[in-house]
mmCIF file of C-alpha atoms in Angstrom:
data_model
loop_
_atom_site.group_PDB
_atom_site.id
_atom_site.type_symbol
_atom_site.label_atom_id
_atom_site.label_comp_id
_atom_site.label_asym_id
_atom_site.label_seq_id
_atom_site.Cartn_x
_atom_site.Cartn_y
_atom_site.Cartn_z
ATOM 1 C CA MET A 27 -0.141 -0.080 -0.020
ATOM 2 C CA ASP A 28 1.148 3.399 -0.495
ATOM 3 C CA ARG A 29 1.777 6.193 2.246
ATOM 4 C CA LYS A 30 -1.641 7.988 1.620
ATOM 5 C CA THR A 31 -3.374 4.725 2.320
ATOM 6 C CA LYS A 32 -1.264 3.918 5.396
ATOM 7 C CA ALA A 33 -1.883 7.464 6.888
ATOM 8 C CA LYS A 34 -5.609 6.939 6.285
ATOM 9 C CA ALA A 35 -5.443 3.654 8.236
ATOM 10 C CA ILE A 36 -3.486 5.114 11.036
ATOM 11 C CA GLU A 37 -5.890 8.087 11.142
ATOM 12 C CA LEU A 38 -8.913 5.547 11.074
ATOM 13 C CA LEU A 39 -7.248 3.491 13.883
ATOM 14 C CA VAL A 40 -6.822 6.294 16.135
ATOM 15 C CA ALA A 41 -10.250 7.445 15.579
ATOM 16 C CA LYS A 42 -11.340 3.690 16.525
ATOM 17 C CA LYS A 43 -9.870 4.066 19.960
ATOM 18 C CA LYS A 44 -11.927 7.253 20.574
ATOM 19 C CA ASP A 45 -15.275 5.678 18.996
ATOM 20 C CA PRO A 46 -15.665 1.963 19.309
ATOM 21 C CA SER A 47 -18.554 1.812 16.914
ATOM 22 C CA LEU A 48 -15.955 1.994 14.158
ATOM 23 C CA THR A 49 -14.988 -1.689 13.501
ATOM 24 C CA TYR A 50 -11.955 -3.206 11.634
ATOM 25 C CA ALA A 51 -14.372 -4.308 8.986
ATOM 26 C CA ASP A 52 -15.046 -0.565 8.142
ATOM 27 C CA ILE A 53 -11.494 0.148 8.066
ATOM 28 C CA GLU A 54 -10.623 -2.805 5.815
ATOM 29 C CA ARG A 55 -13.268 -1.544 3.184
ATOM 30 C CA LYS A 56 -11.945 1.930 3.408
ATOM 31 C CA THR A 57 -8.354 1.111 3.025
ATOM 32 C CA GLY A 58 -7.777 -2.340 1.563
ATOM 33 C CA TYR A 59 -5.594 -3.447 4.509
ATOM 34 C CA SER A 60 -6.545 -6.997 6.174
ATOM 35 C CA ARG A 61 -7.764 -7.217 9.638
ATOM 36 C CA ARG A 62 -4.323 -8.694 10.821
ATOM 37 C CA GLN A 63 -2.382 -5.728 9.103
ATOM 38 C CA LEU A 64 -4.689 -3.386 10.860
ATOM 39 C CA ILE A 65 -4.006 -5.122 14.206
ATOM 40 C CA ARG A 66 -0.295 -4.816 13.746
ATOM 41 C CA ILE A 67 -0.585 -1.132 12.726
ATOM 42 C CA SER A 68 -2.678 -0.611 15.917
ATOM 43 C CA LYS A 69 -0.109 -2.327 18.092
ATOM 44 C CA ARG A 70 2.713 -0.070 16.649
ATOM 45 C CA ILE A 71 0.436 3.006 17.275
ATOM 46 C CA ASP A 72 0.353 2.040 20.937
ATOM 47 C CA GLU A 73 3.891 1.302 21.178
ATOM 48 C CA ARG A 74 5.472 4.379 19.221
ATOM 49 C CA GLY A 75 2.615 6.845 18.754
ATOM 50 C CA ALA A 76 0.489 7.522 15.561
ATOM 51 C CA ALA A 77 3.288 9.688 13.794
ATOM 52 C CA ALA A 78 6.020 7.035 14.179
ATOM 53 C CA ALA A 79 3.660 4.071 13.160
ATOM 54 C CA GLY A 80 3.919 5.200 9.525
ATOM 55 C CA ALA A 81 7.627 5.144 9.371
ATOM 56 C CA LEU A 82 9.575 2.174 8.167
ATOM 57 C CA GLY A 83 11.393 0.020 10.765
ATOM 58 C CA ASN A 84 14.596 0.209 8.796
ATOM 59 C CA ALA A 85 14.843 4.054 8.642
ATOM 60 C CA GLY A 86 18.125 5.613 9.633
ATOM 61 C CA ARG A 87 20.019 2.252 9.625
ATOM 62 C CA ARG A 88 23.235 1.669 7.212
ATOM 63 C CA PRO A 89 22.226 -0.820 4.604
ATOM 64 C CA ALA A 90 23.311 -4.471 5.150
ATOM 65 C CA THR A 91 24.772 -4.582 1.761
ATOM 66 C CA ALA A 92 26.641 -1.219 2.015
ATOM 67 C CA VAL A 93 30.515 -1.219 1.428
ATOM 68 C CA PHE A 94 32.735 -0.129 4.134
ATOM 69 C CA ASP A 95 34.464 3.115 3.974
ATOM 70 C CA SER A 96 37.847 1.613 4.394
ATOM 71 C CA PHE A 97 37.330 -0.451 1.111
ATOM 72 C CA TYR A 98 37.867 2.447 -1.142
ATOM 73 C CA PHE A 99 41.255 3.581 -2.351
#
């Protein structure tokens, strides 16, 4: 999914915490995410907050395939 869809899902999951009448099925239909993915995103919102839930987990890390600086001549 793209960033806009993920942002919309996060927005709806935050709204779900305030309004329990909003169901995962409603959010599934609006965003296209599966229920399991929505539960994972919801846990990430609880742990990191809504702003950080949309970020990639690998952000800020050096790539595993990166060449060491000492390798260059």
